[in-house]
Amino acid sequence: MRVLVTGGLGYIGSHTCVELARDGHRLLIIDNLGNAKPSVLERIRELAPGAAIEFVRADVRDAAALESAFAGAGIEAVMHFAGLKSVSESMANPALYRDNNLGGTAILLKAMARHGVERIVFSSSATVYGVPEQLPYTESHRLQPANPYGQSKLQVERLLAAQAALRAGFRYAALRYFNPIGAHPSGRMGEDPRGVPENLLPYLTQVALGRLPRLRIYGADYATPDGTGVRDYLHVMDLAAGHLAALAYLCDRDRSICANLGAGRGYSVLEVLGAFERATGRKLAYDIAPRRPGDIAAYHADASLAARELGWKARYGIEDMCRDAWRWQAQNPAGYPD
Ligand code: NAD
Ligand code: WQD
């Protein structure tokens, strides 16, 4: 298919572009480069040689730019990764998250409608659930996000549902990612955060590199088996495969879906640290620090809906995720070239 991929130069979008292109899809990537470097495009092309991949530098909030991207391009489906994703930044600047994540999607949906494009796969998040009432989270769990980032994701899900109610042929897949980590097994593509990483895996790889002195574990007094926070980590390549499965679902089954994409089990921070040390053969220093405000003790996905409906299951284990994240970081200590 001819697929328009917003945010396709970002962490998850880039890995998904490689898998889409290798599967024979023709891509038009739109990214404003707000959180990505242009050299990501060369790596995508390198990992999907011979594939048809075009790139336009544009913001999804720019209706005129979207109009010219769609015009005559024969787009058949959209994968919508473009968005801001920092919980802390969203608390400091909620309007920015509403404008970019919700506003950007509204403008994208208008362009899709004008050009008769009826299929969209959207990057939602487990953050839409908020404080767990029961675990694992199923898709029918109460939706009560605890921060503006999560609220913007939920608002987009509601906008998609409203659009589906309004337009008979419109179909969407809202994929609620848990904690994507890892990197392309080639070591050529991975997560490249700006500044000091907020998330666990990029922080760990930078400690292993010697760029950061030690891991700070945010709380060892949670009601979890070892006291540290528990999350459902999944390999970014599994997540990419989930997007291909969702696209096939929208085309074959002709229905919309909201589905968790997680491995269906949790690992504590200390377990991830242990897996990382085993996978890389390195010992890392760490301190126990106070809890991070807003963190939830533990959660993981019930991933059975994705298994049943999409035929998708996470395949990589936690040591694979750590090994691949480290290979990427070790081979690209400064991330992507400027
Ligand atoms: P990322 O920041 O690496 O990728 C997002 C990409 O979108 C970047 O390349 C950025 O330049 C681009 N972008 C942002 N706003 C844009 C705009 N208005 N117009 C055009 N391009 C824009 O983030 P990621 O980790 O790859 O996440 C992709 C999506 O998945 C995001 O929507 C994010 O909220 C969601 N998500 C991520 C995680 C995670 O842990 N990484 C978890 C759940 C959901
Ligand atoms: C994981 C665990 C931390 C860093 C975030 C977003 C969420 C989703 C995924 C987009 C927690 C602990 C972390 C560190 C630590 N993104 N930790 N030291 O917070 O589960 O999820 O990314 O939708 O919305 O909130 O991920 O990687 O930051 O933390 O001890 O330096 O590691 O306390 O228990 P989180 P994370």
Tab-separated table of N, CA, C and O and ligand atoms in Angstrom, residues 7 9-12 31-36 58-61 81-85 100 123-125 149 153 177-178 180, ligand 1:
chain	number	residue	atom	x	y	z
A	7	GLY	N	5.638	11.422	11.766
A	7	GLY	CA	6.597	11.133	12.838
A	7	GLY	C	7.467	9.927	12.510
A	7	GLY	O	7.990	9.259	13.397
A	9	LEU	N	10.394	9.602	11.392
A	9	LEU	CA	11.837	9.592	11.682
A	9	LEU	C	12.108	9.444	13.182
A	9	LEU	O	13.257	9.435	13.617
A	10	GLY	N	11.061	9.339	13.985
A	10	GLY	CA	11.232	9.164	15.428
A	10	GLY	C	11.579	7.718	15.781
A	10	GLY	O	11.746	6.866	14.893
A	11	TYR	N	11.677	7.472	17.062
A	11	TYR	CA	12.130	6.160	17.546
A	11	TYR	C	11.241	5.012	17.024
A	11	TYR	O	11.718	4.115	16.308
A	12	ILE	N	9.968	5.055	17.314
A	12	ILE	CA	9.105	3.927	16.938
A	12	ILE	C	8.762	3.997	15.446
A	12	ILE	O	8.765	2.981	14.745
A	31	ASP	N	7.698	14.476	8.845
A	31	ASP	CA	8.213	14.716	10.199
A	31	ASP	C	8.692	16.166	10.239
A	31	ASP	O	9.257	16.658	9.258
A	32	ASN	N	8.482	16.835	11.379
A	32	ASN	CA	8.951	18.225	11.478
A	32	ASN	C	10.375	18.301	12.039
A	32	ASN	O	10.883	19.397	12.269
A	33	LEU	N	10.979	17.160	12.284
A	33	LEU	CA	12.346	17.063	12.822
A	33	LEU	C	12.468	17.706	14.204
A	33	LEU	O	13.567	18.030	14.651
A	34	GLY	N	11.325	17.879	14.877
A	34	GLY	CA	11.348	18.443	16.228
A	34	GLY	C	12.080	17.536	17.211
A	34	GLY	O	12.687	18.004	18.172
A	35	ASN	N	12.008	16.235	16.977
A	35	ASN	CA	12.702	15.302	17.875
A	35	ASN	C	13.382	14.194	17.074
A	35	ASN	O	13.414	13.040	17.497
A	36	ALA	N	13.915	14.545	15.902
A	36	ALA	CA	14.586	13.534	15.075
A	36	ALA	C	15.609	14.224	14.184
A	36	ALA	O	15.478	15.414	13.886
A	58	ALA	N	7.691	18.508	7.358
A	58	ALA	CA	6.493	19.328	7.573
A	58	ALA	C	5.910	19.008	8.938
A	58	ALA	O	6.174	17.952	9.525
A	59	ASP	N	5.111	19.951	9.422
A	59	ASP	CA	4.420	19.774	10.691
A	59	ASP	C	2.987	19.337	10.388
A	59	ASP	O	2.351	19.901	9.489
A	60	VAL	N	2.493	18.367	11.138
A	60	VAL	CA	1.124	17.902	10.840
A	60	VAL	C	0.084	18.980	11.152
A	60	VAL	O	-1.065	18.874	10.717
A	61	ARG	N	0.467	20.007	11.893
A	61	ARG	CA	-0.480	21.100	12.165
A	61	ARG	C	-0.546	22.097	11.001
A	61	ARG	O	-1.340	23.024	11.026
A	81	PHE	N	2.413	8.579	14.054
A	81	PHE	CA	3.319	8.568	15.222
A	81	PHE	C	3.619	9.974	15.730
A	81	PHE	O	4.104	10.133	16.847
A	82	ALA	N	3.420	10.998	14.875
A	82	ALA	CA	3.872	12.350	15.235
A	82	ALA	C	3.190	12.813	16.505
A	82	ALA	O	1.960	12.794	16.612
A	83	GLY	N	3.993	13.218	17.466
A	83	GLY	CA	3.432	13.718	18.715
A	83	GLY	C	4.542	13.961	19.709
A	83	GLY	O	5.689	13.553	19.482
A	84	LEU	N	4.182	14.660	20.770
A	84	LEU	CA	5.136	14.883	21.859
A	84	LEU	C	4.851	13.839	22.923
A	84	LEU	O	3.711	13.426	23.100
A	85	LYS	N	5.884	13.420	23.669
A	85	LYS	CA	5.691	12.237	24.524
A	85	LYS	C	6.276	12.339	25.932
A	85	LYS	O	6.393	11.324	26.606
A	100	ASN	N	-0.332	20.128	19.917
A	100	ASN	CA	0.413	19.243	19.015
A	100	ASN	C	-0.307	17.898	18.849
A	100	ASN	O	-0.577	17.459	17.730
A	123	SER	N	-0.724	5.928	17.424
A	123	SER	CA	0.135	5.612	18.578
A	123	SER	C	-0.527	6.107	19.851
A	123	SER	O	-0.344	7.254	20.253
A	124	SER	N	-1.287	5.233	20.498
A	124	SER	CA	-1.807	5.597	21.815
A	124	SER	C	-0.862	5.036	22.874
A	124	SER	O	0.260	4.622	22.557
A	125	SER	N	-1.299	5.038	24.097
A	125	SER	CA	-0.357	4.713	25.181
A	125	SER	C	-1.106	4.092	26.351
A	125	SER	O	-2.268	4.442	26.615
A	149	TYR	N	-0.223	14.664	29.023
A	149	TYR	CA	0.199	13.805	27.912
A	149	TYR	C	-0.820	12.678	27.706
A	149	TYR	O	-1.340	12.460	26.605
A	153	LYS	N	-3.661	11.779	24.602
A	153	LYS	CA	-3.812	10.492	23.898
A	153	LYS	C	-5.271	10.025	23.947
A	153	LYS	O	-5.821	9.528	22.959
A	177	TYR	N	0.504	1.420	23.503
A	177	TYR	CA	1.820	0.832	23.755
A	177	TYR	C	2.103	0.824	25.250
A	177	TYR	O	1.823	1.798	25.942
A	178	PHE	N	2.778	-0.209	25.701
A	178	PHE	CA	3.301	-0.213	27.068
A	178	PHE	C	4.708	0.416	27.021
A	178	PHE	O	4.831	1.549	26.607
A	180	PRO	N	7.996	0.549	25.168
A	180	PRO	CA	8.854	0.096	24.070
A	180	PRO	C	10.325	0.394	24.368
A	180	PRO	O	10.666	1.522	24.762
B	1	NAD	P1	9.704	10.303	18.990
B	1	NAD	O1	9.728	11.662	19.608
B	1	NAD	O2	10.987	9.602	18.807
B	1	NAD	O3	8.954	10.356	17.582
B	1	NAD	C1	7.942	11.272	17.285
B	1	NAD	C2	8.297	11.928	15.957
B	1	NAD	O4	7.257	12.831	15.613
B	1	NAD	C3	9.596	12.740	16.033
B	1	NAD	O5	10.412	12.376	14.946
B	1	NAD	C4	9.135	14.194	15.935
B	1	NAD	O6	10.093	14.999	15.251
B	1	NAD	C5	7.835	14.062	15.169
B	1	NAD	N1	6.826	15.079	15.476
B	1	NAD	C6	6.374	15.489	16.678
B	1	NAD	N2	5.412	16.407	16.527
B	1	NAD	C7	5.254	16.592	15.190
B	1	NAD	C8	4.403	17.405	14.407
B	1	NAD	N3	3.535	18.260	14.970
B	1	NAD	N4	4.499	17.334	13.063
B	1	NAD	C9	5.390	16.491	12.480
B	1	NAD	N5	6.222	15.698	13.172
B	1	NAD	C10	6.151	15.747	14.512
B	1	NAD	O7	8.698	9.413	19.857
B	1	NAD	P2	8.422	7.851	19.783
B	1	NAD	O8	8.920	7.247	21.029
B	1	NAD	O9	8.842	7.306	18.494
B	1	NAD	O10	6.834	7.872	19.877
B	1	NAD	C11	6.022	7.840	18.725
B	1	NAD	C12	4.580	7.958	19.148
B	1	NAD	O11	4.261	6.907	20.047
B	1	NAD	C13	4.250	9.250	19.888
B	1	NAD	O12	2.970	9.688	19.492
B	1	NAD	C14	4.239	8.833	21.336
B	1	NAD	O13	3.396	9.637	22.120
B	1	NAD	C15	3.716	7.419	21.237
B	1	NAD	N6	4.122	6.558	22.354
B	1	NAD	C16	5.444	6.434	22.662
B	1	NAD	C17	5.823	5.632	23.738
B	1	NAD	C18	7.260	5.479	24.145
B	1	NAD	O14	7.526	5.030	25.248
B	1	NAD	N7	8.230	5.832	23.306
B	1	NAD	C19	4.850	4.947	24.475
B	1	NAD	C20	3.509	5.101	24.118
B	1	NAD	C21	3.150	5.908	23.049
